[in-house]
Structures are given as structure tokens and as C-alpha cells.
Coordinates of C-alpha atoms (C1' of nucleotides) in Angstrom, one line a residue:
Chain O
M9 CA -3.6 4.0 10.5
L10 CA -5.9 2.9 13.2
D11 CA -9.4 1.6 12.5
P12 CA -11.5 4.8 12.6
Q13 CA -14.1 2.9 14.6
L14 CA -11.7 2.7 17.5
L15 CA -11.5 6.5 17.6
K16 CA -15.2 7.0 17.2
R17 CA -16.5 4.4 19.7
N18 CA -13.9 4.0 22.5
I19 CA -11.6 7.0 22.3
D20 CA -10.8 7.1 26.1
Q21 CA -9.9 3.4 26.1
L22 CA -7.8 3.9 23.0
A23 CA -6.0 6.9 24.6
E24 CA -5.3 4.7 27.6
K25 CA -3.7 2.0 25.4
L26 CA -1.7 4.5 23.5
R27 CA -0.3 6.0 26.7
A28 CA 1.3 2.7 27.3
R29 CA 3.3 3.3 24.2
G30 CA 4.3 6.8 25.2
Y31 CA 1.9 8.5 22.9
T32 CA -0.5 11.1 24.2
L33 CA -3.7 11.3 22.2
D34 CA -5.4 14.7 22.4
T35 CA -8.9 13.4 22.5
D36 CA -10.5 16.9 22.9
Y37 CA -8.7 18.1 19.8
Y38 CA -9.7 15.1 17.8
Q39 CA -13.3 15.2 18.9
S40 CA -13.6 18.9 18.1
L41 CA -12.1 18.3 14.6
E42 CA -14.4 15.4 14.1
R43 CA -17.5 17.4 15.1
Q44 CA -16.6 20.2 12.7
R45 CA -15.9 17.7 9.9
K46 CA -19.2 16.1 10.3
S47 CA -21.3 19.2 10.3
L48 CA -19.4 20.7 7.4
Q49 CA -19.6 17.5 5.4
S50 CA -23.4 17.1 5.8
E51 CA -23.8 20.8 5.0
I52 CA -21.9 20.3 1.8
E53 CA -23.7 17.2 0.9
S54 CA -27.1 18.8 1.2
L55 CA -25.9 21.8 -0.9
Q56 CA -24.7 19.4 -3.5
E57 CA -28.0 17.6 -3.4
Q58 CA -29.7 20.8 -4.2
R59 CA -27.3 21.6 -7.0
N60 CA -27.7 18.2 -8.5
R61 CA -31.4 18.4 -8.4
I62 CA -31.5 21.8 -10.1
S63 CA -29.0 20.8 -12.7
R64 CA -31.1 17.7 -13.5
Q65 CA -34.2 20.0 -13.9
I66 CA -32.2 22.2 -16.3
G67 CA -31.2 19.2 -18.3
E68 CA -34.8 18.0 -18.5
A69 CA -36.1 21.5 -19.4
K70 CA -33.6 21.9 -22.1
A71 CA -34.4 18.5 -23.5
E72 CA -38.1 19.5 -23.7
G73 CA -37.2 22.9 -25.2
R74 CA -38.5 24.9 -22.2
D75 CA -37.0 28.2 -21.0
I76 CA -34.4 27.4 -18.4
Q77 CA -33.8 31.0 -17.3
P78 CA -36.3 30.8 -14.3
I79 CA -34.5 27.7 -13.0
L80 CA -31.1 29.3 -13.5
D81 CA -32.3 32.3 -11.5
S82 CA -33.3 30.0 -8.6
V83 CA -29.8 28.7 -8.4
D84 CA -28.7 31.6 -6.2
D85 CA -25.2 31.4 -4.9
L86 CA -25.0 27.7 -4.4
G87 CA -21.6 27.5 -6.1
G88 CA -20.2 30.2 -3.8
Q89 CA -21.5 28.6 -0.7
L90 CA -20.2 25.2 -1.7
K91 CA -16.8 26.6 -2.4
D92 CA -16.7 28.3 0.9
R93 CA -17.7 25.2 2.8
K94 CA -15.3 23.0 0.8
T95 CA -12.4 25.2 1.7
G96 CA -13.3 24.9 5.3
L97 CA -13.7 21.1 5.1
G98 CA -10.4 20.8 3.4
D99 CA -8.6 22.5 6.3
I100 CA -10.3 20.3 8.8
Q101 CA -9.6 17.2 6.9
R102 CA -5.9 18.1 6.6
K103 CA -5.7 18.5 10.3
L104 CA -7.5 15.3 10.9
S105 CA -5.4 13.2 8.6
A106 CA -2.2 14.8 10.0
L107 CA -3.4 13.8 13.4
L108 CA -4.5 10.3 12.4
S109 CA -1.3 9.5 10.4
E110 CA 0.9 10.3 13.5
I111 CA -0.9 8.0 15.9
P112 CA 1.1 4.7 16.4
N113 CA -0.5 1.3 16.3
V114 CA -2.1 -0.1 19.4
A115 CA 0.0 -2.8 21.1
D116 CA -1.5 -6.3 21.4
E117 CA -2.8 -7.4 24.8
S118 CA 0.1 -9.9 25.1
V119 CA 2.7 -7.2 24.9
P120 CA 4.4 -6.4 28.2
V121 CA 3.8 -2.8 29.3
G122 CA 7.1 -0.9 29.7
R123 CA 9.0 2.2 29.2
D124 CA 12.1 1.3 27.2
E125 CA 14.4 -1.6 26.3
Q126 CA 15.0 -2.3 30.0
D127 CA 11.5 -3.6 30.2
N128 CA 11.7 -6.1 27.2
V129 CA 11.0 -9.7 28.2
E130 CA 13.2 -12.6 27.2
V131 CA 11.3 -15.4 25.6
R132 CA 13.9 -18.1 25.0
R133 CA 17.6 -18.7 24.3
W134 CA 19.3 -20.9 21.8
G135 CA 22.9 -22.1 21.8
V136 CA 25.6 -21.6 24.3
P137 CA 28.1 -18.7 23.9
R138 CA 31.6 -20.1 23.1
R139 CA 34.3 -20.0 25.7
F140 CA 37.5 -18.4 24.3
D141 CA 40.9 -19.5 25.7
F142 CA 42.4 -16.3 24.2
P143 CA 41.6 -12.7 24.3
V144 CA 38.7 -12.0 21.9
Q145 CA 38.9 -9.3 19.4
D146 CA 36.0 -7.3 18.2
H147 CA 35.1 -7.4 14.5
V148 CA 36.8 -4.1 13.8
A149 CA 40.1 -5.3 15.1
L150 CA 39.7 -8.6 13.3
G151 CA 38.7 -7.0 10.1
E152 CA 41.5 -4.5 10.1
G153 CA 43.9 -7.1 11.2
L154 CA 43.0 -9.2 8.2
N155 CA 43.4 -6.0 6.1
Q156 CA 40.0 -6.6 4.6
M157 CA 37.9 -4.0 6.5
D158 CA 38.7 -0.4 6.0
Y159 CA 36.7 2.3 7.8
E160 CA 39.2 5.1 7.1
T161 CA 38.9 4.8 3.4
A162 CA 35.1 4.5 3.6
S163 CA 35.0 7.7 5.6
K164 CA 37.1 9.4 2.9
L165 CA 34.7 8.1 0.2
A166 CA 31.5 8.9 2.0
G167 CA 31.8 9.9 5.7
S168 CA 31.2 8.2 9.0
R169 CA 29.2 5.0 9.4
F170 CA 30.4 3.4 6.2
V171 CA 32.8 0.6 5.5
V172 CA 34.9 -0.8 2.7
M173 CA 35.4 -4.6 2.7
T174 CA 37.6 -6.6 0.4
C175 CA 38.6 -10.2 -0.4
G176 CA 37.4 -12.9 1.9
L177 CA 35.4 -10.7 4.1
A178 CA 33.5 -9.1 1.2
R179 CA 32.9 -12.6 -0.1
L180 CA 31.7 -13.8 3.3
H181 CA 29.3 -10.9 3.5
R182 CA 27.9 -11.8 0.1
A183 CA 27.7 -15.5 1.0
L184 CA 25.7 -14.6 4.1
A185 CA 23.1 -12.7 2.0
Q186 CA 22.8 -15.4 -0.6
F187 CA 22.6 -18.1 1.9
M188 CA 19.7 -16.4 3.7
L189 CA 17.9 -15.6 0.6
D190 CA 18.2 -19.1 -0.9
F191 CA 17.3 -20.6 2.5
H192 CA 14.0 -18.8 2.8
V193 CA 13.1 -19.5 -0.8
R194 CA 14.0 -23.2 -0.6
E195 CA 13.1 -24.1 3.0
H196 CA 10.2 -21.8 3.7
G197 CA 8.6 -21.2 0.4
Y198 CA 9.1 -17.5 0.1
V199 CA 8.8 -15.7 -3.3
E200 CA 12.1 -14.0 -4.1
V201 CA 11.5 -10.4 -5.1
N202 CA 13.8 -7.7 -6.5
V203 CA 12.5 -4.3 -5.6
P204 CA 13.2 -0.6 -6.2
L205 CA 15.7 0.9 -3.7
L206 CA 14.3 4.3 -4.3
V207 CA 10.6 4.9 -3.6
N208 CA 8.1 7.7 -3.6
Q209 CA 6.6 9.5 -0.7
Q210 CA 3.3 7.6 -0.9
T211 CA 5.1 4.3 -0.5
L212 CA 6.8 5.4 2.6
F213 CA 3.5 6.7 3.9
G214 CA 2.0 3.2 3.4
T215 CA 4.4 1.5 5.7
G216 CA 4.4 4.3 8.2
Q217 CA 7.8 5.9 7.8
L218 CA 6.2 9.1 6.7
P219 CA 5.2 11.6 7.7
K220 CA 6.5 11.2 11.2
F221 CA 10.0 9.9 10.5
E222 CA 11.1 12.1 7.7
E223 CA 14.4 12.9 9.4
D224 CA 15.4 9.3 9.4
Q225 CA 15.2 9.0 5.6
F226 CA 17.7 9.8 2.9
R227 CA 15.9 11.8 0.2
T228 CA 16.9 13.0 -3.2
A229 CA 16.6 16.6 -4.4
D230 CA 14.2 15.6 -7.2
S231 CA 10.7 16.9 -7.3
P232 CA 8.8 14.9 -6.4
A233 CA 11.5 13.5 -4.2
Y234 CA 12.7 9.9 -4.2
Y235 CA 13.5 8.3 -0.9
L236 CA 16.2 5.6 -0.3
I237 CA 14.5 2.6 1.3
P238 CA 15.3 2.2 5.0
T239 CA 14.3 -1.4 4.7
A240 CA 12.9 -3.7 2.0
E241 CA 9.8 -3.9 4.2
V242 CA 8.8 -0.7 2.4
P243 CA 8.7 -1.9 -1.2
L244 CA 7.7 -5.5 -0.3
T245 CA 4.7 -4.6 1.8
N246 CA 3.6 -1.9 -0.7
L247 CA 3.5 -4.6 -3.4
V248 CA -0.1 -5.1 -2.4
A249 CA -1.0 -1.4 -1.9
D250 CA -4.3 -0.3 -3.5
R251 CA -5.2 -3.9 -4.3
I252 CA -8.1 -6.2 -3.4
L253 CA -6.7 -9.7 -3.1
D254 CA -8.7 -12.9 -3.7
A255 CA -8.8 -15.0 -0.6
D256 CA -7.1 -17.9 -2.3
T257 CA -4.0 -15.9 -3.1
L258 CA -3.2 -15.5 0.6
P259 CA -0.9 -15.9 2.4
L260 CA 1.8 -14.1 0.3
R261 CA 5.3 -14.5 1.5
F262 CA 8.0 -12.3 0.0
V263 CA 11.7 -12.2 0.6
A264 CA 14.2 -9.7 -0.7
H265 CA 17.9 -8.9 -0.2
T266 CA 18.6 -5.2 -0.4
P267 CA 20.8 -2.5 0.8
C268 CA 19.1 -0.3 3.4
F269 CA 19.7 3.4 4.0
R270 CA 19.2 5.2 7.3
R271 CA 20.2 8.7 8.4
E272 CA 20.5 7.4 12.0
A273 CA 19.5 10.9 13.2
G274 CA 19.3 10.9 16.9
S275 CA 21.8 8.1 17.5
Y276 CA 25.0 10.1 17.2
G277 CA 26.8 8.7 20.1
K278 CA 25.6 5.1 19.7
D279 CA 27.6 2.3 18.2
T280 CA 30.0 4.6 16.4
R281 CA 32.6 1.9 16.1
G282 CA 32.3 -0.8 13.4
M283 CA 29.5 -2.2 11.4
I284 CA 26.7 -2.4 14.0
R285 CA 25.1 0.9 13.0
Q286 CA 25.8 2.1 9.5
H287 CA 24.1 4.5 7.1
Q288 CA 24.1 1.8 4.5
F289 CA 23.7 -1.9 5.3
E290 CA 22.3 -5.0 3.7
K291 CA 19.4 -7.0 4.9
V292 CA 17.3 -10.0 3.9
E293 CA 13.8 -9.1 4.6
M294 CA 10.7 -11.2 4.9
V295 CA 7.1 -9.9 4.5
H296 CA 3.9 -11.8 5.0
I297 CA 0.5 -10.7 3.6
V298 CA -2.1 -12.7 5.4
R299 CA -5.8 -13.1 6.3
P300 CA -6.5 -11.3 9.6
D301 CA -7.2 -14.5 11.5
Q302 CA -3.8 -15.9 10.5
S303 CA -1.5 -13.1 11.5
W304 CA -0.5 -14.3 15.0
L305 CA 0.3 -17.7 13.7
A306 CA 2.3 -16.0 10.9
L307 CA 4.3 -14.0 13.4
D308 CA 5.5 -17.2 15.1
Q309 CA 6.3 -18.8 11.8
M310 CA 8.2 -15.7 10.6
T311 CA 10.2 -15.5 13.9
S312 CA 11.1 -19.2 13.6
H313 CA 12.2 -18.6 10.0
A314 CA 14.6 -15.9 11.2
E315 CA 15.8 -18.1 14.0
S316 CA 16.5 -20.9 11.6
I317 CA 19.1 -18.8 9.9
L318 CA 21.0 -18.2 13.2
Q319 CA 20.7 -21.9 14.0
A320 CA 22.1 -22.9 10.6
L321 CA 25.0 -20.5 11.2
E322 CA 25.3 -21.9 14.8
L323 CA 25.2 -18.5 16.3
P324 CA 23.8 -18.3 19.9
Y325 CA 20.9 -16.0 20.2
R326 CA 17.9 -15.1 22.3
V327 CA 14.4 -14.0 21.5
I328 CA 12.8 -11.2 23.3
T329 CA 9.4 -9.5 23.3
L330 CA 9.6 -5.8 22.9
C331 CA 7.7 -3.9 25.6
T332 CA 5.1 -1.3 24.7
G333 CA 7.5 1.6 25.0
D334 CA 10.2 0.0 22.8
M335 CA 8.1 -1.1 19.8
G336 CA 8.2 0.6 16.5
F337 CA 5.5 2.9 15.3
A338 CA 3.5 0.4 13.2
A339 CA 3.9 -2.8 15.2
A340 CA 1.2 -4.5 17.3
K341 CA 3.8 -6.9 18.7
T342 CA 7.5 -7.4 18.0
F343 CA 9.9 -10.2 18.6
D344 CA 13.6 -9.3 18.4
L345 CA 16.3 -11.8 17.8
E346 CA 19.5 -10.9 19.5
V347 CA 22.7 -12.6 18.6
W348 CA 25.7 -13.2 20.9
I349 CA 28.5 -10.7 20.4
P350 CA 31.6 -11.9 22.3
S351 CA 33.5 -8.6 22.3
Q352 CA 30.5 -6.9 23.9
N353 CA 29.7 -9.8 26.1
Q354 CA 26.0 -9.4 25.3
Y355 CA 23.2 -10.1 22.9
R356 CA 22.6 -7.6 20.2
E357 CA 19.7 -7.1 17.9
I358 CA 20.0 -8.9 14.5
S359 CA 16.4 -9.3 13.6
S360 CA 13.0 -7.8 14.4
C361 CA 9.8 -9.6 13.5
S362 CA 6.5 -7.7 13.8
N363 CA 2.9 -8.3 13.3
V364 CA 1.5 -4.9 12.1
E365 CA -2.1 -6.2 11.8
S366 CA -4.1 -3.9 9.7
F367 CA -2.2 -0.7 10.5
Q368 CA -0.2 -0.6 7.3
A369 CA -2.9 -2.2 5.2
R370 CA -5.2 0.6 6.1
R371 CA -2.7 3.3 5.2
M372 CA -1.9 1.7 1.8
K373 CA -5.4 0.4 1.1
A374 CA -4.3 -3.3 0.8
R375 CA -7.4 -5.4 1.1
W376 CA -8.7 -8.9 0.6
R377 CA -12.2 -10.0 -0.2
N378 CA -13.5 -11.9 2.8
P379 CA -15.5 -14.8 1.5
A380 CA -17.6 -14.8 4.8
T381 CA -18.8 -11.3 4.1
G382 CA -18.1 -10.8 0.5
K383 CA -16.6 -7.4 1.4
P384 CA -13.1 -6.0 1.0
E385 CA -11.4 -5.8 4.4
P386 CA -7.8 -4.8 5.3
V387 CA -5.3 -7.6 5.2
H388 CA -2.7 -8.1 7.9
T389 CA 0.9 -7.5 7.2
L390 CA 4.0 -8.7 8.9
N391 CA 7.7 -8.0 8.4
G392 CA 10.9 -9.4 9.8
S393 CA 14.6 -9.4 9.1
G394 CA 15.8 -12.7 8.0
V395 CA 18.4 -11.4 9.1
A396 CA 20.5 -8.3 9.0
V397 CA 23.5 -9.2 6.8
G398 CA 26.0 -6.7 8.2
R399 CA 25.3 -7.7 11.8
A400 CA 25.4 -11.4 10.8
L401 CA 28.9 -10.8 9.4
V402 CA 29.9 -9.1 12.7
A403 CA 28.5 -12.1 14.6
V404 CA 30.2 -14.7 12.4
M405 CA 33.5 -12.9 12.6
E406 CA 33.5 -12.6 16.3
N407 CA 32.1 -16.0 17.2
Y408 CA 34.2 -17.9 14.6
Q409 CA 37.5 -16.0 15.3
N410 CA 40.7 -18.0 15.9
T411 CA 43.6 -17.2 18.1
D412 CA 45.7 -16.0 15.1
G413 CA 43.0 -13.5 14.1
S414 CA 41.7 -15.6 11.2
I415 CA 38.0 -16.5 10.9
S416 CA 36.6 -19.9 10.2
V417 CA 33.7 -20.0 7.7
P418 CA 30.5 -21.6 9.0
E419 CA 29.7 -24.8 7.2
A420 CA 26.3 -23.6 6.1
L421 CA 28.0 -21.0 3.9
A422 CA 30.3 -23.4 2.1
P423 CA 28.2 -23.5 -1.1
W424 CA 28.7 -19.8 -1.6
M425 CA 32.4 -19.5 -0.5
G426 CA 34.1 -21.0 -3.5
G427 CA 36.1 -23.4 -1.4
L428 CA 37.3 -20.8 1.1
D429 CA 36.8 -22.2 4.6
R430 CA 39.0 -19.9 6.6
I431 CA 39.6 -16.2 6.1
T432 CA 43.2 -15.3 6.7
Q433 CA 45.4 -12.4 6.0
A434 CA 46.8 -14.0 2.9
A435 CA 43.3 -14.6 1.5
Chain Y
rG18 C1' 16.8 14.8 -23.7
rG19 C1' 13.2 15.4 -28.4
rA20 C1' 8.3 14.0 -30.9
rG21 C1' 3.6 11.6 -30.5
rA22 C1' -0.4 8.5 -28.2
rG23 C1' -2.9 7.2 -23.9
rA24 C1' -4.7 6.6 -18.4
rU25 C1' -12.5 4.6 -17.4
rG26 C1' -15.2 -0.8 -12.6
rG27 C1' -11.9 -7.7 -10.9
rC28 C1' -10.2 -7.6 -16.3
rC29 C1' -11.1 -5.9 -21.6
rG30 C1' -13.6 -1.9 -23.6
rA31 C1' -17.5 2.2 -25.2
rG32 C1' -18.7 7.0 -24.0
rC33 C1' -16.2 12.8 -25.5
rG34 C1' -21.2 18.9 -21.6
rG35 C1' -27.1 16.9 -19.1
rC36 C1' -31.9 10.9 -16.2
rU37 C1' -24.0 7.7 -17.1
rG38 C1' -22.0 4.9 -11.3
rA39 C1' -21.0 4.7 -16.1
rA40 C1' -23.1 0.7 -22.7
rG41 C1' -21.1 -4.0 -24.4
rG42 C1' -18.0 -8.2 -23.4
rC43 C1' -15.1 -11.5 -20.1
rG44 C1' -14.9 -13.3 -15.3
rC45 C1' -17.6 -14.4 -10.8
rU46 C1' -22.3 -15.6 -7.8
rC47 C1' -27.4 -17.5 -7.6
rC48 C1' -31.6 -19.8 -10.2
rC49 C1' -33.8 -22.7 -14.4
rC50 C1' -33.1 -26.2 -18.2
rU51 C1' -30.1 -30.1 -19.6
rG52 C1' -28.2 -34.9 -17.3
rC53 C1' -22.7 -35.0 -17.6
rU54 C1' -15.9 -33.3 -17.4
rA55 C1' -20.0 -29.2 -22.9
rA56 C1' -23.8 -25.8 -24.1
rG57 C1' -28.3 -22.7 -23.4
rG58 C1' -31.9 -19.2 -20.7
rG59 C1' -32.7 -15.7 -16.5
rA60 C1' -31.1 -12.6 -12.4
rG61 C1' -27.2 -10.3 -9.8
rU62 C1' -22.2 -8.5 -9.4
rA63 C1' -17.5 -1.2 -7.6
rU64 C1' -15.6 1.5 -3.3
rA65 C1' -15.9 5.1 0.6
rC66 C1' -18.6 8.3 3.8
rG67 C1' -23.3 9.9 5.9
rU68 C1' -28.4 8.6 7.4
rU69 C1' -30.4 3.6 10.1
rA70 C1' -30.5 -0.6 15.8
rA71 C1' -29.4 -3.1 11.2
rU72 C1' -31.0 -4.4 6.2
rC73 C1' -33.6 -2.2 2.4
rG74 C1' -33.8 2.5 0.9
rC75 C1' -32.1 7.4 0.5
rG76 C1' -28.1 11.2 0.0
rU77 C1' -22.9 12.5 -1.3
rA78 C1' -18.3 11.5 -3.5
rU79 C1' -15.1 8.7 -6.8
rC80 C1' -13.8 7.5 -14.6
rG81 C1' -4.6 8.6 -13.1
rA82 C1' -3.8 13.1 -9.3
rG83 C1' -4.7 18.3 -8.4
rG84 C1' -6.8 22.9 -10.0
rG85 C1' -10.2 25.8 -13.4
rU86 C1' -14.7 26.9 -16.7
rU87 C1' -20.2 25.8 -16.2
rC88 C1' -26.6 25.7 -13.4
rG89 C1' -24.3 20.8 -14.6
rA90 C1' -17.8 17.6 -16.4
rA91 C1' -15.7 10.8 -17.4
rU92 C1' -16.5 14.4 -21.4
rC93 C1' -13.9 21.3 -22.2
rC94 C1' -9.2 24.1 -20.2
rC95 C1' -4.5 24.2 -17.2
rU96 C1' -0.6 21.7 -14.1
rC97 C1' 1.5 17.3 -12.5
rU98 C1' 2.3 11.9 -12.4
rC99 C1' 2.5 7.4 -14.9
rU100 C1' 2.3 4.0 -19.2
rC101 C1' 3.1 3.0 -24.5
rU102 C1' 5.5 4.1 -29.5
rC103 C1' 9.5 6.4 -32.3
rC104 C1' 14.4 9.1 -32.2
rG105 C1' 18.8 10.3 -29.2
rC106 C1' 21.8 8.7 -25.1
rC107 C1' 23.3 4.8 -22.0
rA108 C1' 24.6 0.1 -17.6

RNA sequence: GGAGAGAUGGCCGAGCGGCUGAAGGCGCUCCCCUGCUAAGGGAGUAUACGUUAAUCGCGUAUCGAGGGUUCGAAUCCCUCUCUCUCCGCCA
């Protein structure tokens, strides 16, 4: 949710900025709604003032034992009028909030203007992609060759975009997740959190997945419905919903390892092979809740925290800044980490770190008490993957593959591998 | 799944149709006293919106959510959600 002041004061400038994100703000519609809202609301308030005054008089008259009938007669049809106006106002407000809740965040000044992923800007690279002196296999071939990755059985159990892993690969997958989680807790001071994987509608509204991205979510048939979380960002960020935080409790840094569930509607043809894009995947997620003046610093820190995972795993990657057209709904600025995938001969997204500023905080009423003003103000929230576990597995498998189809285990994972340092068919 | 109890401000907790935005306490802020890692006295201390250049002030709303009764609802009625207790079931 944008700061309402932006809409009230500089709507044309705002519309201009939103256009860079591919969103067209209907300023005439908004302003006409806002005018109607204002006039109805002040009408209602003055009717209520009348009603309150008269009711107070009745109360006093009764207390003094006077006859209240003359006052009652003067009430007229206040109630009816009020009801009528309130119905009208309700309609307007529903339209207004429907409009407001679908407006994306405004991109930060530093975000490159662009249309799609073509216009993203590379910031830096780390590591040098390994040269293979044998034909590389992709993770699907490797996994199936090892007999530890089974897409056929998964599709029988569930459908497309699922996988069954066994033995060493299943263990490697688990080791990756535990390594990341422990690393962020130990090295970066995050608070480990275990969260609900099913959340309610309001929680998804708070982080911005609803109402606009309903079709991307898995939803149960219960009433009210539960939604499967598309990312732990949702429950982690909403930990502070409806709260007024003391200044000295900030910053908060949360990390969680959870499965994530996505319908992947609208990406039917994309990445249909393998583990890159699944309906269910695991991710270690970082969330920062910070004072507004700290959020840009926090974005750099969070990005470096994600990078440190790839560095520890010695996986080559690059950092890019998403352009205005490629950013998510809630983000003011996003750095993507892309890891080298040898079989595709390119870098692929493995983490996305965003400063959301006050956009989510406003939706979920997450505030802090600013000592300078003494007033509650929206906090800033950030989220980032630290990192996607499934894609990390893909990256490790492909980058650490050997000529015989076995996979060496990165040293950093040793503590979680129970002595297994090479995944082979026999494993 | 069955039976019962409850949901009030940063927290605890009264109120159960009318000057109640809400007693009292705790916490916090400021002042005084005291002169020392303590205690006492006084004042203040919700949020949103509107009005305003802004503050003060004024108006409106908010006592889990939504609806209803009434001139008037934190208080009465209905629906829902959540929490707690007991029973059942269960990882």
C-alpha cells in the first residue's frame, strides 16, 4: 500500500513513476472516488454529530426526570439518512481500497528503468565458471543416472513439477538447507523461526500476494480458506503485523527454512524439465524489519548474506539489479543473485533480495514508535532468499559433477553429510 | 468432534443501555522533593480520518470481526473468528 499522501499530493508524478513499472494508474477514476468519499464522509460525520448531541440531551433530560418526547420528535429521520449515506460510503470505500490494494510499489530512484529482464543491470560477478573436460550433464540426467531423482514417480504421486529424491541426493538437499539456516543464525545473527505453512487471507494481503495474485496461490477448500505459503516471507514479515514496535527492538532479523508452494500459473512452457521450477520447493528465507532510515543499508547487508552462502559453497554467481519492469509487486528495489548453471551455460536466479520500504508495513499495520516524533510510523521491511534450496541443489550437482556422473560434496556441507563426501550410484 | 468460559488502551484489569475514549493499577515521559544504585509528591501518556499553514482546539470513528435492536451500545440480540478449560480423538 502506498502512502496515501503520494496519491493526494502528487498524483500525476506518481502515475508517471508507476508507468515505468508497467502500471497505469487511472487518476481520474481515483480522484472522482476520492471526491465522493470525502463529501459522503463529512456528510455522515455531521449527521452523527447531530445524533450524538440529541442523544446526549435525551440522556440529560432523563437524568433530570424531564419529558423526553419533544426531543425524540425532533430526531426526525436521522437514522434513515445515516444508513443511506453509510451504504453509499461503503461502496465507495470498497472501490477505493480495491484500487489502492492493486497499485504496486514505486521503484526507488536508483532502479534502472526498463521493460523486462532484458533491461536488468549486472552489478558484479563472483567466481569463475569451471571448465569441464568432459561433456556436462544437467541435473536431471545426473540425478536419474544416480538413480536418486525420480520425476516419473513424482508425477504419478502428484503431477508435473514435483520430484522424488532419495539417498545421497535427498541428504544433500537437506544438508544444504541446514547449512544455510545455521550459517545465517551463527554468522549473521538471525533469529531462527519456525512458521505456519498455511496462512489466512489477511496474512497474504499483508505481504501483497492478495488480492492481485490469487491465481498464483494454492488454497484449501475450507471456509475461510487457508493458503499454502508461496514463500516464508509471508509468515515471517507478518510476525510484526498490527504491532507498534519499540525503537530499541529494531532491527529484527528473521530466518526460516520452509517449503514453498506455487501454482506457477502463467509459466506453463517455462523450465518444464527438472527442479528449476516446481510447485513445491524449499527455501531459506531472510526477513529484516528495520527503521526507515536503515533499510537501504539493510538491503546491502541482506544481499551480502545471501552471497556468502554461494561463496561458502564456491558457486560462481552474479548480482543484478532488476529493472522497473521486472520487479515484483511490493519491491522498491531488488537485487537478484544468479548462480552459474553449466548445462544451460548461463546464470539463473537463486536468490532475490528486496527492499519493500513501507509498502507491506502499511498493508499489515506494522509500525514502530519513532523517538524523534513520539508517533507510530510504518517500519520498513526487506526479504531475501538465503537461498533457494532446490536451485542450490541443482547448482551443486551440476558444478560439482564428475566425469563418471558422481557428485562431489562441497566442503562447507561436510558437517551435515554424515561423512559422505561424494554421491555415487552405490550411495 | 462434544460441553463450558472468555476476547476492553503498551501491559494487567473494571465497566454490563446514557456526560465512558473508557475507573484503577503497572509501565513510560516531564517536573518537584530527596542527595544517591531506594523511596515520596505532582502532571502527562491510544490510534485513524476530517477541519487547520501548523499547533491548540473542535468533529467523527474505533472496547476480537461483521450485522441487528435503540434517540443512544464496550454494555442487549444474531453470525463468524480466535483464546482458554474439560471430555473424545490423534502425530
